[in-house]
GROMACS .gro file of C-alpha atoms in nm:
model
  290
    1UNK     CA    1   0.000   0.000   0.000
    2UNK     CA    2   0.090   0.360  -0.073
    3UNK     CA    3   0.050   0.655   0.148
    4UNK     CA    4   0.154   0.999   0.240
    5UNK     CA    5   0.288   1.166   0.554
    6UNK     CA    6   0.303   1.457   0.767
    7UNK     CA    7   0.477   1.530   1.065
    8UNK     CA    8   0.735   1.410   1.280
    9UNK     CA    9   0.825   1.053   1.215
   10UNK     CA   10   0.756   0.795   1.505
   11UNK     CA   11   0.740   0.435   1.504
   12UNK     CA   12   0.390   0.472   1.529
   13UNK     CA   13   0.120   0.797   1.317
   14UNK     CA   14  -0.099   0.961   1.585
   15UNK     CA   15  -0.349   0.953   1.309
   16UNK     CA   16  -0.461   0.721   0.951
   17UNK     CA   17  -0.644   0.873   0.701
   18UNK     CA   18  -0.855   0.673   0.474
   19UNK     CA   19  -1.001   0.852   0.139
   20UNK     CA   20  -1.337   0.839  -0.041
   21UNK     CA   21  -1.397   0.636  -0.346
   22UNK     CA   22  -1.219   0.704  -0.641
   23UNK     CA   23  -1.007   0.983  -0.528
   24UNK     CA   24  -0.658   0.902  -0.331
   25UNK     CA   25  -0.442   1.000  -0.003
   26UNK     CA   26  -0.273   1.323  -0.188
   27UNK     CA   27  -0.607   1.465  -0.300
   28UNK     CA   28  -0.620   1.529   0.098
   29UNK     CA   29  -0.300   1.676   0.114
   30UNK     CA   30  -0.465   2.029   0.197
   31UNK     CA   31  -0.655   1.880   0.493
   32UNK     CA   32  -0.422   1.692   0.644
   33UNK     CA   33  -0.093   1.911   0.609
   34UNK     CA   34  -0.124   2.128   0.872
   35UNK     CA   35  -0.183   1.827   1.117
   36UNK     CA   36   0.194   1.787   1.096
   37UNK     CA   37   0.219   2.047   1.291
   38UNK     CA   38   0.085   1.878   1.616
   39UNK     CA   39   0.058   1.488   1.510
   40UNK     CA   40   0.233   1.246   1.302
   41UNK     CA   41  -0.020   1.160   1.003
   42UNK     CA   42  -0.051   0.875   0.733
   43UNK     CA   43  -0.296   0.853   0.456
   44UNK     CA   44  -0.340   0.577   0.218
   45UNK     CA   45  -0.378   0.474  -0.109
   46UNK     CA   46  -0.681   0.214  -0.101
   47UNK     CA   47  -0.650  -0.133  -0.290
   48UNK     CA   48  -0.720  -0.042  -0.685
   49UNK     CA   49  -0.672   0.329  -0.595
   50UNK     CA   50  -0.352   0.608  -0.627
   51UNK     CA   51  -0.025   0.405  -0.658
   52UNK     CA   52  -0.099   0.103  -0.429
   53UNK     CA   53  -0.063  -0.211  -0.605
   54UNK     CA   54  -0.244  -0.453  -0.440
   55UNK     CA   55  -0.464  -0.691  -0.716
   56UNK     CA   56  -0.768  -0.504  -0.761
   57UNK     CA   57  -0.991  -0.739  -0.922
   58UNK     CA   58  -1.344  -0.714  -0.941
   59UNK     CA   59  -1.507  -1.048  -0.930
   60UNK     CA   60  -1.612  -1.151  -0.546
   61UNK     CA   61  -1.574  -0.808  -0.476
   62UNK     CA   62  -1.887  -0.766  -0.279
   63UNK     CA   63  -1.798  -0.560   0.055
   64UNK     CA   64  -1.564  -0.317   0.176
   65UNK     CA   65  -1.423  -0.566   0.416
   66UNK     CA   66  -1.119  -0.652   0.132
   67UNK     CA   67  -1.019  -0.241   0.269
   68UNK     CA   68  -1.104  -0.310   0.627
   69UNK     CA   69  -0.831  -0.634   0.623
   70UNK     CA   70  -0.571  -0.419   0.423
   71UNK     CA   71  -0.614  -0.152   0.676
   72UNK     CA   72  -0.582  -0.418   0.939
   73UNK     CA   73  -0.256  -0.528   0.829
   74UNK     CA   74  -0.107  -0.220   0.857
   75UNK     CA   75  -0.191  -0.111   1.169
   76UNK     CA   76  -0.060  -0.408   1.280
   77UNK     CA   77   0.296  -0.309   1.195
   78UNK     CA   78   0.274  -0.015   1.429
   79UNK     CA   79   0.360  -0.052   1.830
   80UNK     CA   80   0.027   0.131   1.998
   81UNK     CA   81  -0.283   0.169   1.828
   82UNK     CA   82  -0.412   0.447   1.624
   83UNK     CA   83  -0.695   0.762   1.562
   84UNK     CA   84  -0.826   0.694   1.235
   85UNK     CA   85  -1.005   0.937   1.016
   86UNK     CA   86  -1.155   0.883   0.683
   87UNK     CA   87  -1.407   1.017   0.462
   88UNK     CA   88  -1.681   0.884   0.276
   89UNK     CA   89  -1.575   0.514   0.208
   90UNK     CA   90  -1.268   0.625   0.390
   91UNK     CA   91  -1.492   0.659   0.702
   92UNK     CA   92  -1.688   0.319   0.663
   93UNK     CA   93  -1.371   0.143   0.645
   94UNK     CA   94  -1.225   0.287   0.945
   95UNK     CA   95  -1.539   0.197   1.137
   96UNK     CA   96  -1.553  -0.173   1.020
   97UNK     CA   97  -1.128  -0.149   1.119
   98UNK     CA   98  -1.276   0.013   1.450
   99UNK     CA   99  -1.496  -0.260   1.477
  100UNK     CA  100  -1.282  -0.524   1.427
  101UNK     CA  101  -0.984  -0.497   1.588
  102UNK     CA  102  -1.044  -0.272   1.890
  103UNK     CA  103  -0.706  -0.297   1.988
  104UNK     CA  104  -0.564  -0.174   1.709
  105UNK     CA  105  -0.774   0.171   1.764
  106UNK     CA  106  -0.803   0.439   2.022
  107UNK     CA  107  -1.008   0.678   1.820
  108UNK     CA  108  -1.233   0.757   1.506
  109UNK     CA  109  -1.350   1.066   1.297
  110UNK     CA  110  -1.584   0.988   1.063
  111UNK     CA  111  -1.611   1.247   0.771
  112UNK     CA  112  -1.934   1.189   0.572
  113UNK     CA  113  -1.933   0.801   0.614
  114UNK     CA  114  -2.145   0.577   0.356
  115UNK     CA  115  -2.412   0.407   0.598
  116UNK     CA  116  -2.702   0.242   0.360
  117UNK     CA  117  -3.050   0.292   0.454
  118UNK     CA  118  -3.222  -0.045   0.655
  119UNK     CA  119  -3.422  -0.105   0.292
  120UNK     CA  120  -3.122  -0.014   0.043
  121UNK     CA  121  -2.874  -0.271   0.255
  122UNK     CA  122  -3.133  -0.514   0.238
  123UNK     CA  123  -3.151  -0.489  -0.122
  124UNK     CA  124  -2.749  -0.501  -0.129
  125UNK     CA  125  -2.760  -0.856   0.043
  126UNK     CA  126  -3.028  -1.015  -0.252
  127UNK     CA  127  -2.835  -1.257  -0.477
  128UNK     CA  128  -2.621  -1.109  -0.734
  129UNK     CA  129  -2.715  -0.765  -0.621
  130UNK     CA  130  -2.352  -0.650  -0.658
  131UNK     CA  131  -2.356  -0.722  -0.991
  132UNK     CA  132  -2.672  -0.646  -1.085
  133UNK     CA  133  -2.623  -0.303  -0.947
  134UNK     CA  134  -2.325  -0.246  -1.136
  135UNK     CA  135  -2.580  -0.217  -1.440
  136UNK     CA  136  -2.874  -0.044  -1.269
  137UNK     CA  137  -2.745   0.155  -0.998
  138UNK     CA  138  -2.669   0.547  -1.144
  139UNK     CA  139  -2.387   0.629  -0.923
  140UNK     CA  140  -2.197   0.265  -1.081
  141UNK     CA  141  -2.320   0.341  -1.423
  142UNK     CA  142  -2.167   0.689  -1.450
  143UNK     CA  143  -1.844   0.585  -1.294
  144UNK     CA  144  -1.835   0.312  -1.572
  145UNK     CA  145  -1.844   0.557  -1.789
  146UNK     CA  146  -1.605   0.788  -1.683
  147UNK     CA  147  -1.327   0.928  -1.888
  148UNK     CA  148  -0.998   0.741  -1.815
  149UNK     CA  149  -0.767   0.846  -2.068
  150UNK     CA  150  -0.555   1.201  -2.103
  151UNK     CA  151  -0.268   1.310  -2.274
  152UNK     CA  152  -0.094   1.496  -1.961
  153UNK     CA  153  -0.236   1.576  -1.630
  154UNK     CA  154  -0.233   1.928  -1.760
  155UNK     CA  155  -0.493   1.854  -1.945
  156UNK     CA  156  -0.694   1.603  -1.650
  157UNK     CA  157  -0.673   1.910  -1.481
  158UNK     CA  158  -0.853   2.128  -1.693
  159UNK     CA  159  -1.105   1.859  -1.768
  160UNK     CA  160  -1.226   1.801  -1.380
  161UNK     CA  161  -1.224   2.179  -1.284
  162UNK     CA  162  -1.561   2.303  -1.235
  163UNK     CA  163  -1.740   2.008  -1.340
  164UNK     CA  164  -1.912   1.707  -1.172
  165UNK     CA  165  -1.801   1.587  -0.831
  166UNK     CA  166  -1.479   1.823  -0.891
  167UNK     CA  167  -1.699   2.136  -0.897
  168UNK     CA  168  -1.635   2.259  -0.527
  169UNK     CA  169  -1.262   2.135  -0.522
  170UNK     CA  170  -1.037   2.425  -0.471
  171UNK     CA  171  -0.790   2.392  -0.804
  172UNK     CA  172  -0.452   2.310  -0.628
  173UNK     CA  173  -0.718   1.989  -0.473
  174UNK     CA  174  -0.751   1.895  -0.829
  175UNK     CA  175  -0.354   1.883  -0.907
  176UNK     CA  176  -0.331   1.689  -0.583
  177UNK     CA  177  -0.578   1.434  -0.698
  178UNK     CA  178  -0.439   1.432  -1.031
  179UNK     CA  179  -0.078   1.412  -0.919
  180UNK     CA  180  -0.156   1.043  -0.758
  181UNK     CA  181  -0.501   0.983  -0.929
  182UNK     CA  182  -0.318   0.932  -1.298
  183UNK     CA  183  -0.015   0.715  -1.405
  184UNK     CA  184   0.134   0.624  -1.695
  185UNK     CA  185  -0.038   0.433  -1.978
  186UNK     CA  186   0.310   0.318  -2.104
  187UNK     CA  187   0.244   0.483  -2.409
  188UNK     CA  188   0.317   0.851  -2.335
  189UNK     CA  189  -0.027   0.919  -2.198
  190UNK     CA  190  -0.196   0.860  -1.848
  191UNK     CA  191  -0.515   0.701  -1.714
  192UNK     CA  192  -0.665   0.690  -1.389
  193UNK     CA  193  -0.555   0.478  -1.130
  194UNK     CA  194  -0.877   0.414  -1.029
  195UNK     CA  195  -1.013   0.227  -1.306
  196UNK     CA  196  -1.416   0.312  -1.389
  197UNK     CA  197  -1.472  -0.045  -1.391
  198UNK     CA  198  -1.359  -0.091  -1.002
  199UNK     CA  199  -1.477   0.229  -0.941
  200UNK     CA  200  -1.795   0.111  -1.028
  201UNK     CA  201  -1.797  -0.187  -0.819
  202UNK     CA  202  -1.649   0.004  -0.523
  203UNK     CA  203  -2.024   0.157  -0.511
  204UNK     CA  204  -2.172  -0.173  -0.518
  205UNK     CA  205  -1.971  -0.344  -0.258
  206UNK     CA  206  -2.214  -0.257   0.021
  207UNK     CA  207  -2.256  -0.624   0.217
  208UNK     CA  208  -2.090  -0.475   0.535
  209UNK     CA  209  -2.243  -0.375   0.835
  210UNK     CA  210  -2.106  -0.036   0.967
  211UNK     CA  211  -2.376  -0.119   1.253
  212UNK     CA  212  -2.195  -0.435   1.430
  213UNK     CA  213  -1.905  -0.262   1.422
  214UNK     CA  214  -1.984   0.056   1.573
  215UNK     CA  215  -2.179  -0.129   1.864
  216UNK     CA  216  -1.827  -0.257   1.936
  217UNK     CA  217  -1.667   0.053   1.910
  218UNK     CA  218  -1.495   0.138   2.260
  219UNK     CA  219  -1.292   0.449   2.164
  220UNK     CA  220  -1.371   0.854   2.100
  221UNK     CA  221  -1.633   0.919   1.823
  222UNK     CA  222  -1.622   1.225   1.641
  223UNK     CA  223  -1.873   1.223   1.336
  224UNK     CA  224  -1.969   1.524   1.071
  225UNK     CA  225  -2.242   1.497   0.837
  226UNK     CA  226  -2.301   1.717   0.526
  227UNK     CA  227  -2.630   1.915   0.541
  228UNK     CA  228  -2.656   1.849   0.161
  229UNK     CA  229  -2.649   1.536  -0.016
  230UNK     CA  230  -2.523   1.333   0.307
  231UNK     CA  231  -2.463   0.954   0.269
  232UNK     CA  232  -2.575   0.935   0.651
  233UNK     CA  233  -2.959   1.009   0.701
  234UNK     CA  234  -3.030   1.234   0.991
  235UNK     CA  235  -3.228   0.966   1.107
  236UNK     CA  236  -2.929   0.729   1.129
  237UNK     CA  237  -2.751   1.002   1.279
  238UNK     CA  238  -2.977   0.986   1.621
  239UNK     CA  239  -2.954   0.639   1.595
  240UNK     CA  240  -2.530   0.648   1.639
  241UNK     CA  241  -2.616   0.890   1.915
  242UNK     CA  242  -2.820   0.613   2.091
  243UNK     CA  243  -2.613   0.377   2.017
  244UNK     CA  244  -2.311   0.563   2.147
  245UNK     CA  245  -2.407   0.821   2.356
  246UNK     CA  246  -2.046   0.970   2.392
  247UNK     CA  247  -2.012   1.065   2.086
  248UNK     CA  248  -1.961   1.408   1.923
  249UNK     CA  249  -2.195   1.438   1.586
  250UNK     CA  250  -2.268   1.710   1.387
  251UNK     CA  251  -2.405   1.860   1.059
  252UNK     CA  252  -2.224   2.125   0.847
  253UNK     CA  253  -2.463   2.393   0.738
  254UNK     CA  254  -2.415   2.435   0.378
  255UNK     CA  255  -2.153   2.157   0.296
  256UNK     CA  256  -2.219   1.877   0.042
  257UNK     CA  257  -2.073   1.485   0.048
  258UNK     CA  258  -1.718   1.675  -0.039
  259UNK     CA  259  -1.733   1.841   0.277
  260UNK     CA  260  -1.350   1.791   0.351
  261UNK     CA  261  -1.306   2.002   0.036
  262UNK     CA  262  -1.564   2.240   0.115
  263UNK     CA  263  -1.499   2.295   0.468
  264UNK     CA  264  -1.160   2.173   0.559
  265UNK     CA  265  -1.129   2.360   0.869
  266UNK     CA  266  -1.450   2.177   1.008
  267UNK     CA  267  -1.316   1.855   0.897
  268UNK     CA  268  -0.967   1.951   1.010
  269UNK     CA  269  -1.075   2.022   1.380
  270UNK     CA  270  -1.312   1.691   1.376
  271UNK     CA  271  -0.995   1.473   1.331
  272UNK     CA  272  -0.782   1.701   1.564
  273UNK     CA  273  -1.052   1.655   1.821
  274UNK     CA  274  -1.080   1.296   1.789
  275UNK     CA  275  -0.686   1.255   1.828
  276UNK     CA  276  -0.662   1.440   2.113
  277UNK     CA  277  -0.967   1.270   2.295
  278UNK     CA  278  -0.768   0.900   2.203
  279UNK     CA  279  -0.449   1.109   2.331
  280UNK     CA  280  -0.594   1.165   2.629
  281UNK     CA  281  -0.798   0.819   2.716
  282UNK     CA  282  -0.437   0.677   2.644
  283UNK     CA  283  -0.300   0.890   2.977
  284UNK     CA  284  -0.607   0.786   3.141
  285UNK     CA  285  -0.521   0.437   3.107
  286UNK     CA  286  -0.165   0.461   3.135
  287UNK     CA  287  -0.228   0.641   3.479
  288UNK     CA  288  -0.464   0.296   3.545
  289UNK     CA  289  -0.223   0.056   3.492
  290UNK     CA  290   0.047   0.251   3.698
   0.00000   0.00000   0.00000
């Protein structure tokens, strides 16, 4: 796996940052850059995204569980566990890490995470409904479609500003996506690194249950939700808050699913604030075991 970092280098980051679907750890260099200045931070490159190069295939791939066991295995490299941050698919996969290996963990802010509906994760569990959805679903079928081909990134750049998904992303975001989010074609050109085709399926993958996991969730919770287009119903929002009545939620007026983009110093301070809660539960227990 790939990744970025900021900060002073320890054997272990105070914080792992996990990006949305599609997009890569340097398209986040913005947010997470002046982190450095306090904590040590990594961000990686997903399976079939930026320059890792772990098989990305698409057959089987029916959950986002393949990215919870690849985040899994690095954490376990590191000597004390970790806050992790992540947005959008980012987010769900550092919840189902959170879930899973609560040792591994002392902290989570979740930016935007993708938590289905009761009746739309139903549907994802029908037979063949990855694949099926691949074909039907809108959010798959554009992806599919995307353009993956450009002569430079020059000219990637110019194509994404101002247009789709891109259309709130400050330009130097755009470079930084670019910069990671195209390689070589071999042939002189590039192509993105996230191919349509997996991109498509990433959308699909949805038999995982962010629920489990954050019932088994022991650390700090810091969760923002965008006001428009969220991926997290407001409903589902009171229902974390029942479910873990310690933790900090909120919605940012005016902010859209690219709310790290659009309001970096909200998403900045959510991840700040759930690194020095983890910080601080870590003295707590340290002053325990003394």
């Amino acid at each position: 796996m790939a990744g970025i970092a900021f900060g002073a280098e320890t054997p272990t980051p105070d914080i792992v940052f996990m990006h949305a679907t599609g997009f890569n750890a340097l398209t986040y260099r913005a947010l997470l850059a002046p982190l450095g200045d306090k904590f040590h931070v990594l961000a990686l490159d997903a399976r079939g995204h930026g320059r890792t190069e772990l098989p990305a295939k698409t057959w089987g791939y029916t959950s986002w569980q393949r990215h919870r066991d690849d985040l899994i295995a690095v954490l376990e490299h590191f000597t004390a566990p970790v806050t992790l941050a992540g947005h959008s698919m980012g987010a769900t996969v550092s919840l189902l890490t959170a879930g899973a290996r609560t040792d591994l963990v002392s902290g989570l802010a979740l930016l935007e995470p993708v938590i289905l509906p009761a009746s739309a994760r139903a549907m994802s569990q029908l037979p063949l409904a990855p694949m099926l959805q691949r074909r039907s679903m809108p959010l798959a079928v554009g992806a599919a479609k995307r353009r993956s081909a450009f002569a430079s990134r020059e000219e990637a750049v110019e194509a994404f500003a101002g247009r789709g998904v891109f259309k709130s992303f400050p330009r130097e975001v755009i470079a930084d996506y670019v910069a990671d989010g195209l390689i070589e074609d071999g042939a002189g050109a590039f192509k993105l690194a996230c191919r349509p085709q997996f991109e498509a399926a990433t959308y699909c993958a949805q038999r995982h249950d962010p629920w489990s996991a954050l019932r088994k969730v022991t650390d700090p919770l810091v969760l923002l939700r965008a006001e428009r287009h969220s991926t997290i119903s407001e409903a589902s929002m009171h229902r974390i808050a029942a479910i873990k009545a310690d933790a900090r939620v909120a919605t940012v007026e005016g902010a859209g699913h690219m709310l790290p983009m659009e309001r970096p110093d909200r998403a900045r301070a959510a991840i700040e604030t759930a690194a020095m809660l983890a910080r601080a539960g870590r003295k707590y227990h340290d002053a325990l075991v003394q």
